[in-house]
PDB file of N, CA, C and O in Angstrom:
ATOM      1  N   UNK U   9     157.145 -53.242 -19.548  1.00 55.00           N
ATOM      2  CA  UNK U   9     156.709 -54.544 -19.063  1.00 55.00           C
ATOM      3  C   UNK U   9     157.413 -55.611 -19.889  1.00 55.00           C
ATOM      4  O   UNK U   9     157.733 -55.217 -21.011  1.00 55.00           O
ATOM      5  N   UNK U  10     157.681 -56.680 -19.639  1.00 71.00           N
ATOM      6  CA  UNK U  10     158.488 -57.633 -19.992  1.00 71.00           C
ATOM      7  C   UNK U  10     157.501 -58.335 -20.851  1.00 71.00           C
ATOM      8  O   UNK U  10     156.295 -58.084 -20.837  1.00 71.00           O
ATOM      9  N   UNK U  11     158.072 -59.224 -21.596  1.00 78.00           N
ATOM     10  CA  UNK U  11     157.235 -60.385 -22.510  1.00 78.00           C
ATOM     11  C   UNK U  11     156.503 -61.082 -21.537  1.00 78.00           C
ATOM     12  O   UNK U  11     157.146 -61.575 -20.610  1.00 78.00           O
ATOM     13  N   UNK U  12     155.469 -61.200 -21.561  1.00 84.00           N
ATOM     14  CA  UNK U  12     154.975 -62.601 -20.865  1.00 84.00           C
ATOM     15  C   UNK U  12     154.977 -63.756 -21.802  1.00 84.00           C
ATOM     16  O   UNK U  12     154.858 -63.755 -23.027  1.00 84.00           O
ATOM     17  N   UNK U  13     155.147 -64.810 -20.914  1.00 88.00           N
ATOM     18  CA  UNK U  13     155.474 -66.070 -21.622  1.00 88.00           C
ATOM     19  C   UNK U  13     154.609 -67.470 -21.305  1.00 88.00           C
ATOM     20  O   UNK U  13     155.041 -68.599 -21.538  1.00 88.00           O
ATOM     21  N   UNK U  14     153.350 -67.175 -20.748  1.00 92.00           N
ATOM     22  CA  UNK U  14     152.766 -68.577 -20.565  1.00 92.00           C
ATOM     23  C   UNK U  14     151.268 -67.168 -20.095  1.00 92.00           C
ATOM     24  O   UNK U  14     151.322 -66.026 -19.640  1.00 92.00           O
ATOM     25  N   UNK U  15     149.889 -68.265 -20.609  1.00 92.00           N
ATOM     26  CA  UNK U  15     148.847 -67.352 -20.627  1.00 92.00           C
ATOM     27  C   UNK U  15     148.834 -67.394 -18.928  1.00 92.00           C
ATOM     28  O   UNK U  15     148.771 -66.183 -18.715  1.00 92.00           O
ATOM     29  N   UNK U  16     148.851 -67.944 -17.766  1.00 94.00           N
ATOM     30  CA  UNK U  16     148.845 -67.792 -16.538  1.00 94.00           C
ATOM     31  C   UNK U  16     149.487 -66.233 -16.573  1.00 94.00           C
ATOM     32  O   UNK U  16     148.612 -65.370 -16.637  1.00 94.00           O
ATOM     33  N   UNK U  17     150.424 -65.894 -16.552  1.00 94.00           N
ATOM     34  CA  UNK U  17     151.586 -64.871 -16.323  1.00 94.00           C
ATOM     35  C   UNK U  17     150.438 -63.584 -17.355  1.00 94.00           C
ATOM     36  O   UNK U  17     150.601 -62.429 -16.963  1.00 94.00           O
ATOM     37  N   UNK U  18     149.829 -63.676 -18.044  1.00 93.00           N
ATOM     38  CA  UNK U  18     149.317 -62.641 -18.958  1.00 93.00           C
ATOM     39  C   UNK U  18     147.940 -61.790 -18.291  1.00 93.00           C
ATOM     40  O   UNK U  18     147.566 -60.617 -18.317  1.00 93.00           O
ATOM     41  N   UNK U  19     147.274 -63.431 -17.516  1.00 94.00           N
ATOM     42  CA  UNK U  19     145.899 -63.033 -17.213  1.00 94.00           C
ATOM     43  C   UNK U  19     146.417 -62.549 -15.985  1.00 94.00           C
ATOM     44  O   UNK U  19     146.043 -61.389 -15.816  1.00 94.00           O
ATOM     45  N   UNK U  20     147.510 -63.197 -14.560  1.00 95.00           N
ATOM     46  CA  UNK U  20     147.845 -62.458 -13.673  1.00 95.00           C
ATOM     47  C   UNK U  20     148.246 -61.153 -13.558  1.00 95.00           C
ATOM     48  O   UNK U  20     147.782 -60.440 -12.668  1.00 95.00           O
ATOM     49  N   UNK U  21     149.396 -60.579 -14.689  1.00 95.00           N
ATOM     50  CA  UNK U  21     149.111 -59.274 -14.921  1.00 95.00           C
ATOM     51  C   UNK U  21     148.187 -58.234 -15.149  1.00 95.00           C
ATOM     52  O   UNK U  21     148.210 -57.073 -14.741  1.00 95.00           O
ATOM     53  N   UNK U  22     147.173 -58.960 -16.032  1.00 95.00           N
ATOM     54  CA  UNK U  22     145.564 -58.197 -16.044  1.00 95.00           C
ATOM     55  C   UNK U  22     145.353 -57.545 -15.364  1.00 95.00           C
ATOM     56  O   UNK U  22     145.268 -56.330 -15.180  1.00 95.00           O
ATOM     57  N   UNK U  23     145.136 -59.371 -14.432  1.00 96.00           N
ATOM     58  CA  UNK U  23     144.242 -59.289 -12.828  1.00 96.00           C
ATOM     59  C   UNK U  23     144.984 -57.852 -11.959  1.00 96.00           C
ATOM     60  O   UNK U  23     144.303 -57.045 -11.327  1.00 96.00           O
ATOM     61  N   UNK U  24     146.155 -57.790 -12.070  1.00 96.00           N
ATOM     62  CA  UNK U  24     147.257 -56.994 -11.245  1.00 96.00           C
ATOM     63  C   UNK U  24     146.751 -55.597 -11.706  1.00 96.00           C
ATOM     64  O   UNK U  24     146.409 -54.771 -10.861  1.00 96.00           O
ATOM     65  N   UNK U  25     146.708 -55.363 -12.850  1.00 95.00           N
ATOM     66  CA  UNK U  25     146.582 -53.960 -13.555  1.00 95.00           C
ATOM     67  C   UNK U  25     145.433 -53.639 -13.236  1.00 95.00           C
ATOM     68  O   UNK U  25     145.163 -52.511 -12.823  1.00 95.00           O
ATOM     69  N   UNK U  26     144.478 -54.680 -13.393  1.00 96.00           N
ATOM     70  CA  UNK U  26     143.105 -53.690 -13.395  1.00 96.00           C
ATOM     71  C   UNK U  26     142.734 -53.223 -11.446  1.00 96.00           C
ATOM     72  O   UNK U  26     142.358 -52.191 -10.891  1.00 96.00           O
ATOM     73  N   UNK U  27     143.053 -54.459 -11.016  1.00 96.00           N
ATOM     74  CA  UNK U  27     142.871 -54.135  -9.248  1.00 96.00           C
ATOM     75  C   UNK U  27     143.855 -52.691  -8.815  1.00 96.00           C
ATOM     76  O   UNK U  27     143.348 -51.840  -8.083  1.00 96.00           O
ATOM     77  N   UNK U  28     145.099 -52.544  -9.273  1.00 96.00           N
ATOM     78  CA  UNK U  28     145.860 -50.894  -8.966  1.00 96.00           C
ATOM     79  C   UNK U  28     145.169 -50.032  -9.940  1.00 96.00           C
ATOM     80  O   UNK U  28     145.227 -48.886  -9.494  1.00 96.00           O
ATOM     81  N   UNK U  29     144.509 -50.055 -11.122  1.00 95.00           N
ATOM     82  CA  UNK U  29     143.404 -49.186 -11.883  1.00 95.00           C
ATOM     83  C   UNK U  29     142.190 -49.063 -10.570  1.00 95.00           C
ATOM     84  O   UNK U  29     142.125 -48.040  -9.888  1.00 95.00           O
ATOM     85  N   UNK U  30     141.564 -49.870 -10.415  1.00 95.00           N
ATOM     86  CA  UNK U  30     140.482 -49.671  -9.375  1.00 95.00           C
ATOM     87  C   UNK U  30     140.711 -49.220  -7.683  1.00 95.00           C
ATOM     88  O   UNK U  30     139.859 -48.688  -6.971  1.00 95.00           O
ATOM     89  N   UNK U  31     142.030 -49.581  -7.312  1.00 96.00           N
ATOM     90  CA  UNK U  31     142.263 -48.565  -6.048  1.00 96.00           C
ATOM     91  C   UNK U  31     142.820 -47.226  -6.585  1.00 96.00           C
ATOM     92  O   UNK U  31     142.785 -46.298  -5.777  1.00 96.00           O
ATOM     93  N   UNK U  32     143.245 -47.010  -7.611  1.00 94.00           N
ATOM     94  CA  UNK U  32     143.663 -45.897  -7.756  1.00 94.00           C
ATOM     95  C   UNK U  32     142.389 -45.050  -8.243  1.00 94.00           C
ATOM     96  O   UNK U  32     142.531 -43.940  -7.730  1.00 94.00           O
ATOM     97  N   UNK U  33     141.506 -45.066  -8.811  1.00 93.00           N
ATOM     98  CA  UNK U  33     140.555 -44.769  -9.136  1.00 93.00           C
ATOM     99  C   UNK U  33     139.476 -44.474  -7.686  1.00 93.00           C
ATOM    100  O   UNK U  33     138.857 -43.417  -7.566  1.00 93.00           O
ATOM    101  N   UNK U  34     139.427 -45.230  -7.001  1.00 93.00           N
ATOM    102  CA  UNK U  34     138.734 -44.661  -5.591  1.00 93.00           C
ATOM    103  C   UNK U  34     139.347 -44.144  -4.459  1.00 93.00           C
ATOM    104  O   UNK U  34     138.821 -44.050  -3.350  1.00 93.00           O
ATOM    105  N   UNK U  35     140.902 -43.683  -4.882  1.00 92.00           N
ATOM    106  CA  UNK U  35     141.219 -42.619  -4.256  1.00 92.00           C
ATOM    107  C   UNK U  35     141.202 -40.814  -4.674  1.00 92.00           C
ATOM    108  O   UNK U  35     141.658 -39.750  -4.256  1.00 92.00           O
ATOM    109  N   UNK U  36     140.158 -41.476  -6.013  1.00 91.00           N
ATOM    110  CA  UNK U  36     140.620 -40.214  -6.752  1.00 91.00           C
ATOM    111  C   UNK U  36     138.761 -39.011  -6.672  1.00 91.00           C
ATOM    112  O   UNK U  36     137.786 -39.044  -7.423  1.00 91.00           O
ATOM    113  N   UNK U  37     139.041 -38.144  -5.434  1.00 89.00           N
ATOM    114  CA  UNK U  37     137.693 -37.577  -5.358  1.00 89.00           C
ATOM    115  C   UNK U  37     137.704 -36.412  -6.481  1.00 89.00           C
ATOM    116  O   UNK U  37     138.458 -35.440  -6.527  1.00 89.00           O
ATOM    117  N   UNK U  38     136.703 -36.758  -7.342  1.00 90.00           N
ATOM    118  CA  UNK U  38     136.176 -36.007  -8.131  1.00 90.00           C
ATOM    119  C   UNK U  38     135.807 -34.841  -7.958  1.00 90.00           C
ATOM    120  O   UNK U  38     134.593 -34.960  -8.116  1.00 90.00           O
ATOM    121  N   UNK U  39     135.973 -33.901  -7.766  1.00 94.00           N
ATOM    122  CA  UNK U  39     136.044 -31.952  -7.403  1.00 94.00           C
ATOM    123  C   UNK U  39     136.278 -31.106  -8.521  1.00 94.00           C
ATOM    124  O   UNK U  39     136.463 -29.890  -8.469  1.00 94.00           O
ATOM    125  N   UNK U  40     136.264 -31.571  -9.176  1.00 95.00           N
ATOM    126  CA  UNK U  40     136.910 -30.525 -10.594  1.00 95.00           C
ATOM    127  C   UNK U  40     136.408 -31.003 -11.928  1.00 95.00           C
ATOM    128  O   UNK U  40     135.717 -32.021 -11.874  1.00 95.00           O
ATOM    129  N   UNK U  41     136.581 -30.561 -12.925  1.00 96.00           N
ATOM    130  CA  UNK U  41     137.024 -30.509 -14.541  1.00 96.00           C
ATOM    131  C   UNK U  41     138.495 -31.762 -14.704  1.00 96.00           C
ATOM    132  O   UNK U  41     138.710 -32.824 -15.288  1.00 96.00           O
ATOM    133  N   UNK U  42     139.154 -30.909 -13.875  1.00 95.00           N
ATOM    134  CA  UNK U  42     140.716 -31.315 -14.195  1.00 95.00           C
ATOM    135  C   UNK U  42     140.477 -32.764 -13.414  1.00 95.00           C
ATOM    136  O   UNK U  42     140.790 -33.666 -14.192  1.00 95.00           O
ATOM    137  N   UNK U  43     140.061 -33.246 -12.238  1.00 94.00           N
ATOM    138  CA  UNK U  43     139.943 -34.577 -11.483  1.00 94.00           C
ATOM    139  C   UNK U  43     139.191 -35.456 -12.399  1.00 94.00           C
ATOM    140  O   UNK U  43     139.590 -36.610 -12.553  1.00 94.00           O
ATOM    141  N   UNK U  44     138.382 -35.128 -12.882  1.00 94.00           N
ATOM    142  CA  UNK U  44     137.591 -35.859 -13.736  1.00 94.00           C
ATOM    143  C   UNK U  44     138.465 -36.552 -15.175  1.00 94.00           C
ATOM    144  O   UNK U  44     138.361 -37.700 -15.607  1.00 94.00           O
ATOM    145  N   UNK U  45     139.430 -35.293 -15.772  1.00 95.00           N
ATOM    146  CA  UNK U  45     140.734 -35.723 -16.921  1.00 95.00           C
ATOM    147  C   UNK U  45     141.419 -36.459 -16.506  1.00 95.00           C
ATOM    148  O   UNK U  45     141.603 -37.586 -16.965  1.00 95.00           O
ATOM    149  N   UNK U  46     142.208 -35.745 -15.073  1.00 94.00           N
ATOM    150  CA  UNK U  46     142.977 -37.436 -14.607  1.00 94.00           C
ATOM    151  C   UNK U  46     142.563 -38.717 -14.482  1.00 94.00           C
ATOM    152  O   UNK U  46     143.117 -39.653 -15.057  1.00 94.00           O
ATOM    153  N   UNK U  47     141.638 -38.820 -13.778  1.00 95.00           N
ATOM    154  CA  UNK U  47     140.534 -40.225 -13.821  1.00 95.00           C
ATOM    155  C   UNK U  47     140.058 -40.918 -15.309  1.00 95.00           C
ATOM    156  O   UNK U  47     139.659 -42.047 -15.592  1.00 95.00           O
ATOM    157  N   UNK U  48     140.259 -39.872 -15.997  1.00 95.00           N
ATOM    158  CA  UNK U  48     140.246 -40.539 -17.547  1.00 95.00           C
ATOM    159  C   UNK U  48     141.572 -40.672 -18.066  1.00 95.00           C
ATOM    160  O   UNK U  48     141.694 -41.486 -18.981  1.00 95.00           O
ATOM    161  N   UNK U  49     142.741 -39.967 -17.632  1.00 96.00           N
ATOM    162  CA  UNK U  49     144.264 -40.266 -18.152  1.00 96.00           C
ATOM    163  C   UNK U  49     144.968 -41.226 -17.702  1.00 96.00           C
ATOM    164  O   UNK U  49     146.135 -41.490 -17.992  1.00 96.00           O
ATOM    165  N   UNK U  50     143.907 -42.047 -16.609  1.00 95.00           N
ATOM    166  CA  UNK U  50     144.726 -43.179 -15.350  1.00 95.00           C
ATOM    167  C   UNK U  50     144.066 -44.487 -16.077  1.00 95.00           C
ATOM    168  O   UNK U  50     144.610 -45.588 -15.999  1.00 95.00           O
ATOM    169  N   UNK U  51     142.793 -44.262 -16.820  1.00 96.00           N
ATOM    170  CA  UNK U  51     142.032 -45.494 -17.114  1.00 96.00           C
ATOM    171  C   UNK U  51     142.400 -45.358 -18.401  1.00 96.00           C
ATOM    172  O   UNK U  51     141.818 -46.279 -18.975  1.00 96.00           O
ATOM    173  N   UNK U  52     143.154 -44.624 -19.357  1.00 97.00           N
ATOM    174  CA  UNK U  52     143.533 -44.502 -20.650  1.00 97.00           C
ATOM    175  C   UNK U  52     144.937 -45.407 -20.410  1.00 97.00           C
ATOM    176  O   UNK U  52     145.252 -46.541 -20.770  1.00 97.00           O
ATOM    177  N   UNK U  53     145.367 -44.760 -19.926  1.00 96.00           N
ATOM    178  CA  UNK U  53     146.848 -45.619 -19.671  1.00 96.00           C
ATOM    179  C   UNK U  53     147.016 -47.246 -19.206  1.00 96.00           C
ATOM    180  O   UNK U  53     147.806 -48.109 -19.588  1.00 96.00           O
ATOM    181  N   UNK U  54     145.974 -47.272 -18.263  1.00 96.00           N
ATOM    182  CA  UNK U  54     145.497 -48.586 -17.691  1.00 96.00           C
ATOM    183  C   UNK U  54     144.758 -49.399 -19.361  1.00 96.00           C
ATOM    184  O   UNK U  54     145.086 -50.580 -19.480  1.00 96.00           O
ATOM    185  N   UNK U  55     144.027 -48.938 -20.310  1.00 96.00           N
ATOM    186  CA  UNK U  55     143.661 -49.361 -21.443  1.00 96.00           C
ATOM    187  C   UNK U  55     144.818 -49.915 -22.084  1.00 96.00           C
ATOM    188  O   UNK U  55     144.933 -51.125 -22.280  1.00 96.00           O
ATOM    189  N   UNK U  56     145.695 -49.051 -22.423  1.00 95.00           N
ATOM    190  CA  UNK U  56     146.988 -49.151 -23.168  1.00 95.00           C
ATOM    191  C   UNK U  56     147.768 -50.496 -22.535  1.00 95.00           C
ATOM    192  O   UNK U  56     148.059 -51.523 -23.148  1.00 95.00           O
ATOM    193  N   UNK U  57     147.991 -50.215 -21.278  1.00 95.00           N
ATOM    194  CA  UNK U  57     149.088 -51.826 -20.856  1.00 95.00           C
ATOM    195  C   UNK U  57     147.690 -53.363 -20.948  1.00 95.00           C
ATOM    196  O   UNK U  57     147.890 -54.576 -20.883  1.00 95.00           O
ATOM    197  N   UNK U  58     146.662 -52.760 -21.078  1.00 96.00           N
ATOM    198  CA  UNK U  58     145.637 -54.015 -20.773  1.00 96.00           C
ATOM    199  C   UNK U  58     145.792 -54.466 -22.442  1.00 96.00           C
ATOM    200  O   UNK U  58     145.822 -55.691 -22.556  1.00 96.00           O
ATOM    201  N   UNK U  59     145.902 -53.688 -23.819  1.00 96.00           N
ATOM    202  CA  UNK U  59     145.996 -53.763 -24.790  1.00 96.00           C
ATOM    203  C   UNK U  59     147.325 -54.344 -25.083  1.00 96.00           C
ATOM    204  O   UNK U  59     147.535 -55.079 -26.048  1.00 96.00           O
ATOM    205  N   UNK U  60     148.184 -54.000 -24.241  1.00 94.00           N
ATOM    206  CA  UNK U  60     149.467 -55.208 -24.682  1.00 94.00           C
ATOM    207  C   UNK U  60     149.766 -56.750 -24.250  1.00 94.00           C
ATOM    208  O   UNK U  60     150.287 -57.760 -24.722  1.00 94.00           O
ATOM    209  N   UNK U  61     149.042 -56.262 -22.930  1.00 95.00           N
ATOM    210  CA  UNK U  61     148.724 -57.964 -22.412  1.00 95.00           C
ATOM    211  C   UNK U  61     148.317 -58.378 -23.344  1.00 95.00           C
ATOM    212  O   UNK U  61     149.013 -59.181 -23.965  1.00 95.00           O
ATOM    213  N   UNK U  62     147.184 -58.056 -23.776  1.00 95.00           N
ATOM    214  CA  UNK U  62     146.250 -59.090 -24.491  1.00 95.00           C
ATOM    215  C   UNK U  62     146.890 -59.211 -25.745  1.00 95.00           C
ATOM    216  O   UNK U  62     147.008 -60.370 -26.142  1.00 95.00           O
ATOM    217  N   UNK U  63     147.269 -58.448 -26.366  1.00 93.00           N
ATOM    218  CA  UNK U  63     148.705 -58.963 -27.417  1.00 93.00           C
ATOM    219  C   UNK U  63     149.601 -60.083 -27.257  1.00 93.00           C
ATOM    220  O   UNK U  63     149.806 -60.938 -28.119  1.00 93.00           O
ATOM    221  N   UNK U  64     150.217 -60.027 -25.905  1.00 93.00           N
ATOM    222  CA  UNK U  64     150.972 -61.136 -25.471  1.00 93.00           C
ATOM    223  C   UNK U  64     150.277 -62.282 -25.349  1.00 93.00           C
ATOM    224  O   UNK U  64     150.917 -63.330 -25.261  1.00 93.00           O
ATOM    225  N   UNK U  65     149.132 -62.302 -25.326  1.00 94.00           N
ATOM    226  CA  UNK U  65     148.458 -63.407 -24.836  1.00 94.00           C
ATOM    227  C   UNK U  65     147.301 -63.879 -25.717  1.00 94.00           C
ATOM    228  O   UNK U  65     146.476 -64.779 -25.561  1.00 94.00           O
ATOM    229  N   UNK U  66     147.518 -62.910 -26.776  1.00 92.00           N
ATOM    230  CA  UNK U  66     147.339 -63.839 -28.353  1.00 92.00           C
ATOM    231  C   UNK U  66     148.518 -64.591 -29.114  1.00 92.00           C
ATOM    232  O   UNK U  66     148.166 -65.403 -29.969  1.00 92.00           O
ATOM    233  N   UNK U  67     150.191 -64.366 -28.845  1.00 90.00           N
ATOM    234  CA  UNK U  67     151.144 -64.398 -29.255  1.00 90.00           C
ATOM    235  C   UNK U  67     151.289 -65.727 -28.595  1.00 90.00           C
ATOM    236  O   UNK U  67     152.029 -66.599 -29.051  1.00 90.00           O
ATOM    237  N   UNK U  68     150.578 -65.870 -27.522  1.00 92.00           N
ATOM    238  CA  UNK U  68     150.923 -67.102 -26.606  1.00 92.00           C
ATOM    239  C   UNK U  68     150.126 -68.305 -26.863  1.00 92.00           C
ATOM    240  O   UNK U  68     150.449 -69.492 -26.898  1.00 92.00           O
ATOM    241  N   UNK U  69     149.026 -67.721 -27.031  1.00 92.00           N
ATOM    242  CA  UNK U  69     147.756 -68.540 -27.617  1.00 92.00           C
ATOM    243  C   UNK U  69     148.039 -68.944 -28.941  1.00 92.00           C
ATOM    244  O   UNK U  69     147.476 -70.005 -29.211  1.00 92.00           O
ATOM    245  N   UNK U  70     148.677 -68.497 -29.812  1.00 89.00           N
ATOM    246  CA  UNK U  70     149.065 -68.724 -31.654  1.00 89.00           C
ATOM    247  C   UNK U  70     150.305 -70.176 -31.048  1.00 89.00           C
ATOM    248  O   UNK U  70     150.541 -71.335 -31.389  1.00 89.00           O
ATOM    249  N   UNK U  71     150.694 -69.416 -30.228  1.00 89.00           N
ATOM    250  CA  UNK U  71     152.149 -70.612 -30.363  1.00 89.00           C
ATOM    251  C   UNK U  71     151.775 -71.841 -29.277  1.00 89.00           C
ATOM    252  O   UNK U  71     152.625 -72.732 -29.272  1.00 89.00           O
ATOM    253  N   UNK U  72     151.049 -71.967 -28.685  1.00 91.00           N
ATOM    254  CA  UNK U  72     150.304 -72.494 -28.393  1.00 91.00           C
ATOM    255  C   UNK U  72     149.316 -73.755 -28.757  1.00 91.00           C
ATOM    256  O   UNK U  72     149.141 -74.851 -28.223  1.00 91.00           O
ATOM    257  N   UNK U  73     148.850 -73.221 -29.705  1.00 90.00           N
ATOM    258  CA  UNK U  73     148.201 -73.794 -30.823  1.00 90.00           C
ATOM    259  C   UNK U  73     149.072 -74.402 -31.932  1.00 90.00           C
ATOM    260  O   UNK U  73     148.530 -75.310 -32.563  1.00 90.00           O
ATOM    261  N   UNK U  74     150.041 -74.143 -32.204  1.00 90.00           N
ATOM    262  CA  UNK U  74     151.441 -74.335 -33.121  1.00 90.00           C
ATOM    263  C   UNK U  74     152.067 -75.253 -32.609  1.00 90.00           C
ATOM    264  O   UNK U  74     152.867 -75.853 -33.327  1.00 90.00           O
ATOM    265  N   UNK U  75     151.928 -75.598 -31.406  1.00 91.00           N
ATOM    266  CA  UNK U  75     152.484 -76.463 -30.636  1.00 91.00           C
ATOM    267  C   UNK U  75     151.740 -78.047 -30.795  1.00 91.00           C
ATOM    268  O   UNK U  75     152.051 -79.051 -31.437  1.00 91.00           O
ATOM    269  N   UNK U  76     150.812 -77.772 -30.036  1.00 92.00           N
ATOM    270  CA  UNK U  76     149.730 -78.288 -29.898  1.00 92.00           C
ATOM    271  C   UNK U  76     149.116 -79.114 -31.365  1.00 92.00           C
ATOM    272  O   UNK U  76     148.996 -80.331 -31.219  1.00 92.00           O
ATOM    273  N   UNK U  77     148.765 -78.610 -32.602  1.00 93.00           N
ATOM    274  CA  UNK U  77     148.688 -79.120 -33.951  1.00 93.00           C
ATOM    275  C   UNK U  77     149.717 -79.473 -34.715  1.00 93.00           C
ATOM    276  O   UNK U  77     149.496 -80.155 -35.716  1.00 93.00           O
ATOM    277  N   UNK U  78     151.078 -79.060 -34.374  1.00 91.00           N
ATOM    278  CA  UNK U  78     152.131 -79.122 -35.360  1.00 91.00           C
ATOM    279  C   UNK U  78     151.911 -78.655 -36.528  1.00 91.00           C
ATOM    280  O   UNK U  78     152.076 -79.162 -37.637  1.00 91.00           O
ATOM    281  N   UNK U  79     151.394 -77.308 -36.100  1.00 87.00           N
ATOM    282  CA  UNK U  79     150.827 -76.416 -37.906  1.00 87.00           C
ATOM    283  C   UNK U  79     151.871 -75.527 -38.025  1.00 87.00           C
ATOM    284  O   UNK U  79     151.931 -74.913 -36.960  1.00 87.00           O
ATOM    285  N   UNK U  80     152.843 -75.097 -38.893  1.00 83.00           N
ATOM    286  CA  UNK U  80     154.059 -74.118 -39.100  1.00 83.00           C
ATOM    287  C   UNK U  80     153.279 -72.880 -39.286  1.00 83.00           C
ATOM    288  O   UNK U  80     152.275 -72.902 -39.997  1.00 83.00           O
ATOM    289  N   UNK U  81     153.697 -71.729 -38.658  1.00 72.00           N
ATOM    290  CA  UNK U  81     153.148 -70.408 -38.413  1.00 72.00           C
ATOM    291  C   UNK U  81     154.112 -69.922 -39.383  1.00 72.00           C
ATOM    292  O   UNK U  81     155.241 -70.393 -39.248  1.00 72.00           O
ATOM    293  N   UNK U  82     153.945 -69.119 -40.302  1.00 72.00           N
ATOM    294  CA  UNK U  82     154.732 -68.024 -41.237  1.00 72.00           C
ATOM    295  C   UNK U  82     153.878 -66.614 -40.692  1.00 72.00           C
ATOM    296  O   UNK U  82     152.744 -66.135 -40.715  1.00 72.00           O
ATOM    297  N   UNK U  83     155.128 -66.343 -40.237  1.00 64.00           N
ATOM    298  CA  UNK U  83     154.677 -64.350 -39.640  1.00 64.00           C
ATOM    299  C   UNK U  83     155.530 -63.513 -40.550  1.00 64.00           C
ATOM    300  O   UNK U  83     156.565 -63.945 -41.059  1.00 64.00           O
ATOM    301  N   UNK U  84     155.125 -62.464 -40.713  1.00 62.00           N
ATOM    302  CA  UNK U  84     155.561 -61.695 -41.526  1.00 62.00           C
ATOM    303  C   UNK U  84     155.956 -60.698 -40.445  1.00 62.00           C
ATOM    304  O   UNK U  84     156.408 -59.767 -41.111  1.00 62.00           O
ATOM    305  N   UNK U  85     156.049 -60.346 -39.143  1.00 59.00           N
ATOM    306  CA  UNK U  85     156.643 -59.899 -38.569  1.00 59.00           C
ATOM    307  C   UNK U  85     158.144 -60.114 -38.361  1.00 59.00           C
ATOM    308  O   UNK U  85     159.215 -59.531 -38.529  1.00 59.00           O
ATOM    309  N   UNK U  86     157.597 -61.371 -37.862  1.00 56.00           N
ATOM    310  CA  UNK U  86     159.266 -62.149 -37.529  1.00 56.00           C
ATOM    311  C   UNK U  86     159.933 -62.800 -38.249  1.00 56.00           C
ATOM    312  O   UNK U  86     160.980 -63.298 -37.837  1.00 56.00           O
ATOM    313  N   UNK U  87     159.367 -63.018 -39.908  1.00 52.00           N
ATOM    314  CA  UNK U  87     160.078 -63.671 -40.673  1.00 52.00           C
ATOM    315  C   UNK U  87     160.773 -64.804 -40.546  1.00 52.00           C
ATOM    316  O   UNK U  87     161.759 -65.151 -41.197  1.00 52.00           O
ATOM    317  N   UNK U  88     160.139 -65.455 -39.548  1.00 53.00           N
ATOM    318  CA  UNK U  88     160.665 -67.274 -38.799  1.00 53.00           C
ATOM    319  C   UNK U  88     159.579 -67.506 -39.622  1.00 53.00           C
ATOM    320  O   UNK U  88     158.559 -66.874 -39.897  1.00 53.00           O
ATOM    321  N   UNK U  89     160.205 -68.911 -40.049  1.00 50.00           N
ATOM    322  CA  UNK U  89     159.353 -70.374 -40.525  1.00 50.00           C
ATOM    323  C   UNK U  89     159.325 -70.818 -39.958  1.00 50.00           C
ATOM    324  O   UNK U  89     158.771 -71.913 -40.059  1.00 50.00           O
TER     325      UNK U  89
END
């Protein structure tokens, strides 16, 4: 998935992820052991990209705010002043 770059673009992806999590999830008839793992390996994975959004869209929200106050951010990630 690409950077998102404005919180609109972060929460639309969400919105996007979680609605193909939830049709995919009620196509999925439960009959088994094993149907039941997939249905947990589809909403694990669906966790994981929902966990990077929301990364992006703290990253967006910091600079954001940086903007907004004219407060200088020192990251120790990116080693920008």
């Amino acid at each position: 998935m690409d950077e998102l770059k404005t919180e609109a673009q972060a929460l639309y992806a969400a919105n996007i992820l979680i609605y193909d999590a939830a049709m995919k999830l009620l196509d999925i008839k439960a009959t088994s052991r094993e149907d039941v793992i997939n249905a947990a390996k589809l909403m694990q994975g669906h966790a994981a990209k929902l966990t990077n959004i929301d990364a992006d869209l703290s990253e967006i929200e910091l600079a954001d705010f940086q903007r907004e106050f004219n407060v200088p951010i020192f990251g120790q990630r990116s080693g920008e002043k």
